[in-house]
Amino acid sequence: MSARFAARLVVSISGADVGQRISLRRRLPTGEYSDVVGVLESWSGGTLAVRRRTGELVEVPESIMVAAKVVPPQPPPRRRPRREEPEDG
């Protein structure tokens, strides 16, 4: 007996989520999927503009968006513990 995995793709964002961090899945022309995570900067004229943490602005036509949701803000960077210097003496 083989198990099948089925996922429900849901778009649960709207224009009211501008300014929020989102995760968006889009379908590429090749049929593959690609994810974009970042801050939704605008949603107008059928195009979403998402700013990635690298600063790159990705424009996604809403017609290729297959799933999207608001996600928590990016956690602050972790600080590495300081290494103690050996004492001279």
Short mmCIF file of N, CA, C and O in Angstrom, two decimals:
data_model
loop_
_atom_site.label_atom_id
_atom_site.label_comp_id
_atom_site.label_asym_id
_atom_site.label_seq_id
_atom_site.Cartn_x
_atom_site.Cartn_y
_atom_site.Cartn_z
N MET A 1 0.84 -1.17 0.00
CA MET A 1 0.00 0.00 0.00
C MET A 1 0.89 1.25 0.00
O MET A 1 1.80 1.37 0.80
N SER A 2 0.65 2.15 -0.90
CA SER A 2 1.48 3.36 -0.97
C SER A 2 0.74 4.55 -0.36
O SER A 2 -0.46 4.70 -0.54
N ALA A 3 1.49 5.36 0.34
CA ALA A 3 0.92 6.56 0.95
C ALA A 3 1.07 7.72 0.00
O ALA A 3 2.08 7.85 -0.68
N ARG A 4 0.08 8.56 -0.05
CA ARG A 4 0.15 9.75 -0.89
C ARG A 4 0.12 10.97 0.01
O ARG A 4 -0.63 11.03 0.96
N PHE A 5 0.94 11.92 -0.34
CA PHE A 5 0.99 13.17 0.41
C PHE A 5 0.19 14.20 -0.35
O PHE A 5 0.43 14.43 -1.53
N ALA A 6 -0.73 14.83 0.33
CA ALA A 6 -1.50 15.89 -0.32
C ALA A 6 -1.43 17.14 0.55
O ALA A 6 -1.62 17.08 1.76
N ALA A 7 -1.11 18.24 -0.07
CA ALA A 7 -1.04 19.51 0.66
C ALA A 7 -2.14 20.42 0.15
O ALA A 7 -2.47 20.42 -1.03
N ARG A 8 -2.69 21.18 1.05
CA ARG A 8 -3.71 22.15 0.67
C ARG A 8 -3.03 23.50 0.52
O ARG A 8 -2.45 24.01 1.47
N LEU A 9 -3.06 24.04 -0.65
CA LEU A 9 -2.43 25.32 -0.92
C LEU A 9 -3.45 26.43 -0.70
O LEU A 9 -4.50 26.45 -1.34
N VAL A 10 -3.14 27.33 0.22
CA VAL A 10 -4.08 28.38 0.61
C VAL A 10 -3.39 29.74 0.56
O VAL A 10 -2.27 29.88 1.06
N VAL A 11 -4.05 30.70 -0.03
CA VAL A 11 -3.57 32.08 0.01
C VAL A 11 -4.35 32.77 1.13
O VAL A 11 -5.55 32.97 1.01
N SER A 12 -3.66 33.08 2.21
CA SER A 12 -4.35 33.68 3.36
C SER A 12 -3.79 35.07 3.67
O SER A 12 -3.70 35.47 4.83
N ILE A 13 -3.38 35.80 2.62
CA ILE A 13 -2.94 37.18 2.78
C ILE A 13 -3.82 38.08 1.92
O ILE A 13 -4.51 37.62 1.01
N SER A 14 -3.79 39.37 2.24
CA SER A 14 -4.53 40.35 1.45
C SER A 14 -3.73 41.65 1.43
O SER A 14 -2.67 41.74 2.05
N GLY A 15 -4.25 42.62 0.75
CA GLY A 15 -3.59 43.92 0.69
C GLY A 15 -3.43 44.55 2.06
O GLY A 15 -2.56 45.39 2.26
N ALA A 16 -4.24 44.14 3.02
CA ALA A 16 -4.15 44.66 4.38
C ALA A 16 -2.87 44.19 5.08
O ALA A 16 -2.51 44.71 6.13
N ASP A 17 -2.19 43.19 4.51
CA ASP A 17 -0.97 42.65 5.11
C ASP A 17 0.31 43.35 4.63
O ASP A 17 1.41 42.91 4.97
N VAL A 18 0.17 44.42 3.88
CA VAL A 18 1.36 45.18 3.47
C VAL A 18 2.08 45.63 4.74
O VAL A 18 1.48 46.10 5.69
N GLY A 19 3.41 45.42 4.75
CA GLY A 19 4.23 45.73 5.92
C GLY A 19 4.52 44.52 6.78
O GLY A 19 5.39 44.57 7.65
N GLN A 20 3.81 43.42 6.53
CA GLN A 20 4.01 42.18 7.29
C GLN A 20 5.03 41.28 6.57
O GLN A 20 5.20 41.36 5.36
N ARG A 21 5.67 40.41 7.33
CA ARG A 21 6.57 39.40 6.76
C ARG A 21 5.71 38.24 6.29
O ARG A 21 4.85 37.75 7.04
N ILE A 22 5.92 37.81 5.05
CA ILE A 22 5.10 36.74 4.48
C ILE A 22 5.98 35.65 3.89
O ILE A 22 7.17 35.85 3.60
N SER A 23 5.36 34.51 3.70
CA SER A 23 5.95 33.41 2.94
C SER A 23 5.00 33.15 1.78
O SER A 23 3.79 32.99 1.99
N LEU A 24 5.54 33.15 0.57
CA LEU A 24 4.71 33.04 -0.63
C LEU A 24 5.27 31.95 -1.52
O LEU A 24 6.49 31.87 -1.71
N ARG A 25 4.41 31.09 -2.02
CA ARG A 25 4.82 30.06 -2.99
C ARG A 25 4.22 30.42 -4.34
O ARG A 25 3.05 30.73 -4.45
N ARG A 26 5.07 30.38 -5.35
CA ARG A 26 4.64 30.71 -6.71
C ARG A 26 4.98 29.57 -7.65
O ARG A 26 5.91 28.80 -7.42
N ARG A 27 4.21 29.46 -8.73
CA ARG A 27 4.47 28.43 -9.74
C ARG A 27 5.23 29.08 -10.89
O ARG A 27 4.78 30.07 -11.48
N LEU A 28 6.40 28.50 -11.20
CA LEU A 28 7.24 29.02 -12.27
C LEU A 28 6.77 28.49 -13.62
O LEU A 28 6.05 27.49 -13.68
N PRO A 29 7.17 29.12 -14.73
CA PRO A 29 6.77 28.65 -16.06
C PRO A 29 7.19 27.21 -16.33
O PRO A 29 6.55 26.52 -17.13
N THR A 30 8.23 26.72 -15.64
CA THR A 30 8.69 25.34 -15.83
C THR A 30 7.77 24.33 -15.14
O THR A 30 7.93 23.13 -15.32
N GLY A 31 6.83 24.82 -14.34
CA GLY A 31 5.95 23.93 -13.58
C GLY A 31 6.45 23.69 -12.17
O GLY A 31 5.75 23.11 -11.35
N GLU A 32 7.68 24.13 -11.88
CA GLU A 32 8.23 23.99 -10.54
C GLU A 32 7.69 25.09 -9.64
O GLU A 32 7.12 26.08 -10.12
N TYR A 33 7.89 24.92 -8.34
CA TYR A 33 7.47 25.92 -7.37
C TYR A 33 8.70 26.61 -6.79
O TYR A 33 9.76 26.02 -6.69
N SER A 34 8.52 27.86 -6.39
CA SER A 34 9.59 28.63 -5.77
C SER A 34 8.98 29.45 -4.64
O SER A 34 7.87 29.97 -4.76
N ASP A 35 9.71 29.54 -3.54
CA ASP A 35 9.23 30.28 -2.38
C ASP A 35 9.93 31.64 -2.28
O ASP A 35 11.10 31.77 -2.60
N VAL A 36 9.18 32.62 -1.80
CA VAL A 36 9.72 33.95 -1.53
C VAL A 36 9.30 34.29 -0.11
O VAL A 36 8.12 34.22 0.22
N VAL A 37 10.28 34.64 0.72
CA VAL A 37 10.00 35.05 2.10
C VAL A 37 10.55 36.45 2.28
O VAL A 37 11.69 36.73 1.94
N GLY A 38 9.72 37.33 2.83
CA GLY A 38 10.16 38.70 3.07
C GLY A 38 9.00 39.58 3.45
O GLY A 38 7.89 39.10 3.70
N VAL A 39 9.24 40.87 3.46
CA VAL A 39 8.21 41.84 3.84
C VAL A 39 7.41 42.24 2.60
O VAL A 39 7.99 42.62 1.58
N LEU A 40 6.11 42.13 2.71
CA LEU A 40 5.22 42.55 1.62
C LEU A 40 5.21 44.07 1.59
O LEU A 40 4.68 44.72 2.49
N GLU A 41 5.84 44.63 0.56
CA GLU A 41 5.94 46.10 0.46
C GLU A 41 4.75 46.72 -0.24
O GLU A 41 4.36 47.84 0.08
N SER A 42 4.19 46.02 -1.23
CA SER A 42 3.01 46.55 -1.90
C SER A 42 2.27 45.43 -2.61
O SER A 42 2.83 44.36 -2.88
N TRP A 43 1.01 45.70 -2.90
CA TRP A 43 0.19 44.76 -3.66
C TRP A 43 -0.78 45.62 -4.46
O TRP A 43 -1.80 46.06 -3.95
N SER A 44 -0.43 45.89 -5.71
CA SER A 44 -1.29 46.71 -6.54
C SER A 44 -1.16 46.30 -8.00
O SER A 44 -0.12 45.78 -8.41
N GLY A 45 -2.21 46.53 -8.74
CA GLY A 45 -2.20 46.20 -10.16
C GLY A 45 -1.95 44.74 -10.44
O GLY A 45 -1.41 44.38 -11.47
N GLY A 46 -2.32 43.86 -9.49
CA GLY A 46 -2.14 42.42 -9.69
C GLY A 46 -0.73 41.93 -9.46
O GLY A 46 -0.39 40.81 -9.81
N THR A 47 0.13 42.77 -8.85
CA THR A 47 1.52 42.39 -8.59
C THR A 47 1.87 42.64 -7.13
O THR A 47 1.58 43.71 -6.59
N LEU A 48 2.51 41.64 -6.52
CA LEU A 48 2.99 41.78 -5.15
C LEU A 48 4.48 42.11 -5.20
O LEU A 48 5.21 41.54 -6.02
N ALA A 49 4.92 43.01 -4.34
CA ALA A 49 6.34 43.33 -4.22
C ALA A 49 6.78 42.89 -2.84
O ALA A 49 6.26 43.36 -1.83
N VAL A 50 7.74 41.96 -2.80
CA VAL A 50 8.22 41.38 -1.55
C VAL A 50 9.71 41.68 -1.42
O VAL A 50 10.50 41.38 -2.33
N ARG A 51 10.10 42.28 -0.29
CA ARG A 51 11.51 42.62 -0.04
C ARG A 51 12.13 41.51 0.80
O ARG A 51 11.75 41.29 1.93
N ARG A 52 13.10 40.80 0.20
CA ARG A 52 13.81 39.74 0.92
C ARG A 52 14.78 40.34 1.93
O ARG A 52 15.11 41.52 1.86
N ARG A 53 15.27 39.54 2.85
CA ARG A 53 16.20 40.05 3.88
C ARG A 53 17.51 40.53 3.27
O ARG A 53 18.22 41.33 3.87
N THR A 54 17.82 40.08 2.06
CA THR A 54 19.02 40.53 1.38
C THR A 54 18.85 41.93 0.79
O THR A 54 19.80 42.52 0.30
N GLY A 55 17.61 42.43 0.80
CA GLY A 55 17.32 43.72 0.21
C GLY A 55 16.75 43.62 -1.19
O GLY A 55 16.27 44.61 -1.74
N GLU A 56 16.80 42.43 -1.78
CA GLU A 56 16.28 42.22 -3.14
C GLU A 56 14.76 42.39 -3.14
O GLU A 56 14.07 41.88 -2.26
N LEU A 57 14.23 43.11 -4.12
CA LEU A 57 12.80 43.28 -4.28
C LEU A 57 12.32 42.29 -5.34
O LEU A 57 12.79 42.32 -6.48
N VAL A 58 11.41 41.41 -4.96
CA VAL A 58 10.87 40.40 -5.87
C VAL A 58 9.44 40.78 -6.21
O VAL A 58 8.62 40.97 -5.31
N GLU A 59 9.13 40.89 -7.49
CA GLU A 59 7.77 41.17 -7.92
C GLU A 59 7.12 39.89 -8.40
O GLU A 59 7.67 39.18 -9.24
N VAL A 60 5.95 39.58 -7.84
CA VAL A 60 5.26 38.33 -8.14
C VAL A 60 3.86 38.65 -8.64
O VAL A 60 3.06 39.25 -7.91
N PRO A 61 3.54 38.26 -9.88
CA PRO A 61 2.16 38.44 -10.35
C PRO A 61 1.24 37.55 -9.51
O PRO A 61 1.55 36.39 -9.26
N GLU A 62 0.11 38.11 -9.07
CA GLU A 62 -0.77 37.31 -8.21
C GLU A 62 -1.33 36.11 -8.96
O GLU A 62 -1.72 35.12 -8.34
N SER A 63 -1.30 36.12 -10.29
CA SER A 63 -1.82 34.99 -11.07
C SER A 63 -0.96 33.73 -10.92
O SER A 63 -1.44 32.63 -11.20
N ILE A 64 0.31 33.85 -10.49
CA ILE A 64 1.15 32.66 -10.32
C ILE A 64 1.33 32.29 -8.85
O ILE A 64 2.01 31.33 -8.52
N MET A 65 0.69 33.05 -7.95
CA MET A 65 0.77 32.77 -6.52
C MET A 65 -0.17 31.59 -6.20
O MET A 65 -1.35 31.62 -6.55
N VAL A 66 0.37 30.56 -5.57
CA VAL A 66 -0.46 29.40 -5.24
C VAL A 66 -0.70 29.26 -3.74
O VAL A 66 -1.64 28.59 -3.33
N ALA A 67 0.14 29.87 -2.91
CA ALA A 67 -0.04 29.82 -1.46
C ALA A 67 0.70 30.99 -0.85
O ALA A 67 1.74 31.41 -1.35
N ALA A 68 0.16 31.50 0.26
CA ALA A 68 0.83 32.60 0.96
C ALA A 68 0.25 32.73 2.35
O ALA A 68 -0.93 32.46 2.56
N LYS A 69 1.11 33.14 3.28
CA LYS A 69 0.65 33.37 4.65
C LYS A 69 1.57 34.36 5.33
O LYS A 69 2.72 34.56 4.93
N VAL A 70 1.05 35.00 6.38
CA VAL A 70 1.85 35.88 7.22
C VAL A 70 2.67 34.99 8.15
O VAL A 70 2.17 33.99 8.68
N VAL A 71 3.95 35.33 8.32
CA VAL A 71 4.84 34.56 9.20
C VAL A 71 5.44 35.51 10.24
O VAL A 71 5.46 36.72 10.05
N PRO A 72 5.93 34.96 11.36
CA PRO A 72 6.51 35.82 12.40
C PRO A 72 7.71 36.61 11.88
O PRO A 72 8.38 36.19 10.93
N PRO A 73 8.00 37.74 12.54
CA PRO A 73 9.18 38.52 12.13
C PRO A 73 10.45 37.68 12.24
O PRO A 73 10.51 36.74 13.02
N GLN A 74 11.43 38.05 11.45
CA GLN A 74 12.71 37.34 11.47
C GLN A 74 13.34 37.53 12.85
O GLN A 74 13.40 38.65 13.36
N PRO A 75 13.82 36.44 13.46
CA PRO A 75 14.45 36.59 14.78
C PRO A 75 15.75 37.39 14.66
O PRO A 75 16.39 37.39 13.62
N PRO A 76 16.13 38.07 15.75
CA PRO A 76 17.38 38.83 15.70
C PRO A 76 18.56 37.88 15.55
O PRO A 76 18.48 36.71 15.94
N PRO A 77 19.67 38.36 14.98
CA PRO A 77 20.83 37.49 14.80
C PRO A 77 21.35 37.02 16.17
O PRO A 77 21.31 37.77 17.15
N ARG A 78 21.81 35.80 16.19
CA ARG A 78 22.36 35.25 17.43
C ARG A 78 23.78 35.75 17.61
O ARG A 78 24.56 35.79 16.67
N ARG A 79 24.09 36.12 18.82
CA ARG A 79 25.45 36.58 19.12
C ARG A 79 26.27 35.39 19.58
O ARG A 79 25.81 34.59 20.38
N ARG A 80 27.45 35.31 19.06
CA ARG A 80 28.36 34.25 19.49
C ARG A 80 28.95 34.62 20.85
O ARG A 80 29.28 35.78 21.08
N PRO A 81 29.11 33.65 21.73
CA PRO A 81 29.75 33.97 23.02
C PRO A 81 31.20 34.38 22.81
O PRO A 81 31.87 33.86 21.92
N ARG A 82 31.65 35.32 23.60
CA ARG A 82 33.03 35.78 23.50
C ARG A 82 33.96 34.69 24.01
O ARG A 82 33.68 34.05 25.01
N ARG A 83 35.06 34.54 23.32
CA ARG A 83 36.09 33.62 23.79
C ARG A 83 36.95 34.35 24.79
O ARG A 83 37.36 35.48 24.55
N GLU A 84 37.21 33.71 25.87
CA GLU A 84 38.05 34.35 26.89
C GLU A 84 39.50 34.28 26.46
O GLU A 84 39.98 33.27 25.98
N GLU A 85 40.19 35.40 26.65
CA GLU A 85 41.61 35.49 26.33
C GLU A 85 42.42 34.87 27.47
O GLU A 85 42.11 35.10 28.64
N PRO A 86 43.45 34.08 27.15
CA PRO A 86 44.29 33.56 28.23
C PRO A 86 45.05 34.71 28.92
O PRO A 86 45.44 35.68 28.27
N GLU A 87 45.15 34.61 30.22
CA GLU A 87 45.84 35.67 30.97
C GLU A 87 47.35 35.48 30.88
O GLU A 87 47.85 34.37 30.94
N ASP A 88 48.08 36.59 30.73
CA ASP A 88 49.54 36.54 30.74
C ASP A 88 50.01 36.55 32.19
O ASP A 88 49.48 37.27 33.01
N GLY A 89 51.03 35.81 32.47
CA GLY A 89 51.55 35.97 33.79
C GLY A 89 52.02 34.79 34.40
O GLY A 89 52.36 34.30 35.27
#
